[in-house]
Amino acid sequence: METGKLTIAQIQAGLRSKQFSAVELAESALAFAEAENPKTNAYLLLAADRALASARRVDAKLSAGEDPGPLAGVPTGIKDVIVTKGLRTTCGSKLLEKFVPPYDATAVARIENAGGVLLGKLNCDEFAMGSSNENSAFGPVRNPAAPDRVPGGSSGGSAAAVAQGTAVVALGSDTGGSIRQPASFCGVVGVTPTYGRVSRYGLVAFASSLDHIGPLARNVDDAATLLGVIAGRDPMDSTSAFAPVQDYRAAMHLPVRGMKIGLPKEYFEGLTSDTRLQIEKGVRLLRQEGCEVLEVSLPHTPYAIACYYIICTAEASSNLARYDGVKYTIRSSRAQTLQDMYRMTRGEGFGAECKRRIMLGTYVLSAGYYDAYYLKAQKVRALIARDFERAFETVDALVTPVSPFPAFKLGEKLDDPIQMYLSDIYTITGSLAGIPCMSVPCGATSEGLPVGMQILTRHFDEPGMFRLAAHFERAGGFTL
Ligand code: GLN
């Protein structure tokens, strides 16, 4: 069976018409992932026993005439910053190379309750810090569209697995662009929902006020189905929203004629001409479909990167303090004293990017600098959020590029953190504002590198976002 291209809807139809069983599907998906993985290094672990156990439950329900759930039999990959009971969860870090969590993240539990088959854990930048997946302690991931290039990051493994067909869908996490940017680099759909829409329980914290879990998929329908399963209030995460979960798939069929689309002028500066060309074609397509396109301004955009790297490093320096050699982590074997154990474990275990961020974050939070940096960044964050509120007074959605450039070569930006940080210039603002945003495939550059178009809407207007994305996809956005 060809598992590499299946959609969720095809799997549901295939199971119900007895074309294949969930166990057969899981077996072939596992074999395919094992055979293909050396090309990308997307999977850090394949969970054969767990996948087959889930598949057997689905088959049992089907033969008992029960509803096995909307994700029945769907081979799903999980970014390795999301905890899985009894399955090693490394966060791409040497520190956690032996960490086996005692519980499942809420999103994982919901996927399995909906019949999903957890295939394995996916590579990522260490503690989700990075834009290229090169900060993983377990080696970089290669882009399936161009093996000498990065898949983007930090959810590089999730995007690569979905693009490669070794997962039908995957969970990623996004703090400043880590779902959308790799989705755009690999040519798949990536969704960052409204902050609080999906429970963070079991997502290893990087920057808690910015962290989101969201789906990656090969089409908008699959992303909408997966989000529908994982979204919703969770008593285990006090920041998860009470708002009822809307029917995202139903929204995909509403017409877009008359929808007002804003193009923020600040997002069309400094991008490569190839990327610009594709996004302009995408916008033209939306116009042809009857959308009204207006130029808008988000004037605080130039401050977003600085603001983000103060807030996220501040939060990271606090969140990463727990990895001290006492619990969770490996422990330095050289340490003789308690102080040495802390210093040596952290010194040996964290990679360079994490250390850089811990130092920066500690600095911006320190007495004397707190007001100058951290407090000011919080104020700028509020201004960025207000820019979006103002824009949404006149438009229903914003459309922008996801990244100023397509997938770059492995190693190309490794020695220049600032260049790397600039990859996220168009995604960070949406994360800071906590609004729903997604990347949809928007053709490719002349070199054949995928380009993603970003759609952003008001808080909790995931239906509006899916409506536009699905329409764009149907109208041929993929193949421009
Ligand atoms: N690339 C950004 C960073 O390095 C975003 C990461 C993320 O969204 N997790 O922080």
mmCIF file of N, CA, C and O and ligand atoms in Angstrom, residues 79 128-131 153-154 173-178 206 308-309 312 357 424, ligand 1:
data_model
loop_
_atom_site.group_PDB
_atom_site.id
_atom_site.type_symbol
_atom_site.label_atom_id
_atom_site.label_comp_id
_atom_site.label_asym_id
_atom_site.label_seq_id
_atom_site.Cartn_x
_atom_site.Cartn_y
_atom_site.Cartn_z
ATOM 1 N N LYS A 79 6.310 16.091 17.257
ATOM 2 C CA LYS A 79 7.573 16.800 17.504
ATOM 3 C C LYS A 79 8.095 16.429 18.881
ATOM 4 O O LYS A 79 7.319 16.361 19.848
ATOM 5 N N ALA A 128 13.334 23.719 20.788
ATOM 6 C CA ALA A 128 12.573 24.501 19.790
ATOM 7 C C ALA A 128 13.199 25.857 19.504
ATOM 8 O O ALA A 128 12.520 26.785 19.085
ATOM 9 N N MET A 129 14.516 25.956 19.731
ATOM 10 C CA MET A 129 15.205 27.232 19.471
ATOM 11 C C MET A 129 15.990 27.127 18.177
ATOM 12 O O MET A 129 17.048 26.492 18.131
ATOM 13 N N GLY A 130 15.460 27.746 17.142
ATOM 14 C CA GLY A 130 16.173 27.726 15.877
ATOM 15 C C GLY A 130 15.224 27.844 14.707
ATOM 16 O O GLY A 130 13.996 27.789 14.867
ATOM 17 N N SER A 131 15.808 28.012 13.527
ATOM 18 C CA SER A 131 15.015 28.206 12.314
ATOM 19 C C SER A 131 15.462 27.272 11.201
ATOM 20 O O SER A 131 15.085 27.450 10.048
ATOM 21 N N GLY A 153 12.924 25.479 10.728
ATOM 22 C CA GLY A 153 12.873 25.030 12.117
ATOM 23 C C GLY A 153 11.983 25.949 12.935
ATOM 24 O O GLY A 153 11.503 26.950 12.427
ATOM 25 N N SER A 154 11.702 25.593 14.132
ATOM 26 C CA SER A 154 12.318 24.461 14.779
ATOM 27 C C SER A 154 11.604 23.131 14.514
ATOM 28 O O SER A 154 12.184 22.074 14.774
ATOM 29 N N SER A 173 5.435 22.646 17.171
ATOM 30 C CA SER A 173 5.196 23.721 18.137
ATOM 31 C C SER A 173 5.760 24.998 17.558
ATOM 32 O O SER A 173 6.700 24.971 16.760
ATOM 33 N N ASP A 174 5.139 26.095 17.936
ATOM 34 C CA ASP A 174 5.457 27.395 17.358
ATOM 35 C C ASP A 174 5.552 28.413 18.484
ATOM 36 O O ASP A 174 4.645 28.524 19.300
ATOM 37 N N THR A 175 6.674 29.102 18.530
ATOM 38 C CA THR A 175 6.882 30.149 19.525
ATOM 39 C C THR A 175 7.063 31.482 18.806
ATOM 40 O O THR A 175 6.617 32.524 19.268
ATOM 41 N N GLY A 176 7.725 31.399 17.635
ATOM 42 C CA GLY A 176 7.930 32.608 16.836
ATOM 43 C C GLY A 176 7.855 32.309 15.346
ATOM 44 O O GLY A 176 8.241 33.133 14.527
ATOM 45 N N GLY A 177 7.406 31.121 14.999
ATOM 46 C CA GLY A 177 7.318 30.786 13.574
ATOM 47 C C GLY A 177 7.631 29.343 13.270
ATOM 48 O O GLY A 177 7.633 28.923 12.112
ATOM 49 N N SER A 178 7.883 28.567 14.301
ATOM 50 C CA SER A 178 8.424 27.210 14.127
ATOM 51 C C SER A 178 7.503 26.195 13.487
ATOM 52 O O SER A 178 7.950 25.084 13.189
ATOM 53 N N PHE A 206 9.333 26.478 26.324
ATOM 54 C CA PHE A 206 10.441 27.308 25.829
ATOM 55 C C PHE A 206 10.144 28.735 26.307
ATOM 56 O O PHE A 206 10.790 29.252 27.213
ATOM 57 N N TYR A 308 10.816 40.154 20.352
ATOM 58 C CA TYR A 308 10.689 38.704 20.519
ATOM 59 C C TYR A 308 11.923 38.123 21.196
ATOM 60 O O TYR A 308 11.813 37.309 22.121
ATOM 61 N N TYR A 309 13.105 38.538 20.763
ATOM 62 C CA TYR A 309 14.316 37.925 21.326
ATOM 63 C C TYR A 309 14.622 38.398 22.743
ATOM 64 O O TYR A 309 15.454 37.812 23.418
ATOM 65 N N CYS A 312 11.387 36.098 24.529
ATOM 66 C CA CYS A 312 11.542 34.633 24.505
ATOM 67 C C CYS A 312 12.786 34.194 25.258
ATOM 68 O O CYS A 312 12.772 33.155 25.915
ATOM 69 N N ARG A 357 20.904 31.899 24.596
ATOM 70 C CA ARG A 357 19.610 32.450 25.012
ATOM 71 C C ARG A 357 19.481 32.526 26.528
ATOM 72 O O ARG A 357 18.866 33.444 27.053
ATOM 73 N N ASP A 424 12.595 34.655 10.630
ATOM 74 C CA ASP A 424 11.268 34.660 11.257
ATOM 75 C C ASP A 424 10.645 36.046 11.315
ATOM 76 O O ASP A 424 9.696 36.275 12.050
HETATM 77 N N1 GLN B 1 13.094 30.485 15.071
HETATM 78 C C1 GLN B 1 12.530 31.118 16.228
HETATM 79 C C2 GLN B 1 13.474 30.962 17.382
HETATM 80 O O1 GLN B 1 14.530 30.515 17.177
HETATM 81 C C3 GLN B 1 11.204 30.533 16.535
HETATM 82 C C4 GLN B 1 11.294 29.247 17.242
HETATM 83 C C5 GLN B 1 9.973 28.685 17.562
HETATM 84 O O2 GLN B 1 8.943 29.153 17.080
HETATM 85 N N2 GLN B 1 9.970 27.701 18.443
HETATM 86 O O3 GLN B 1 13.157 31.288 18.491
#
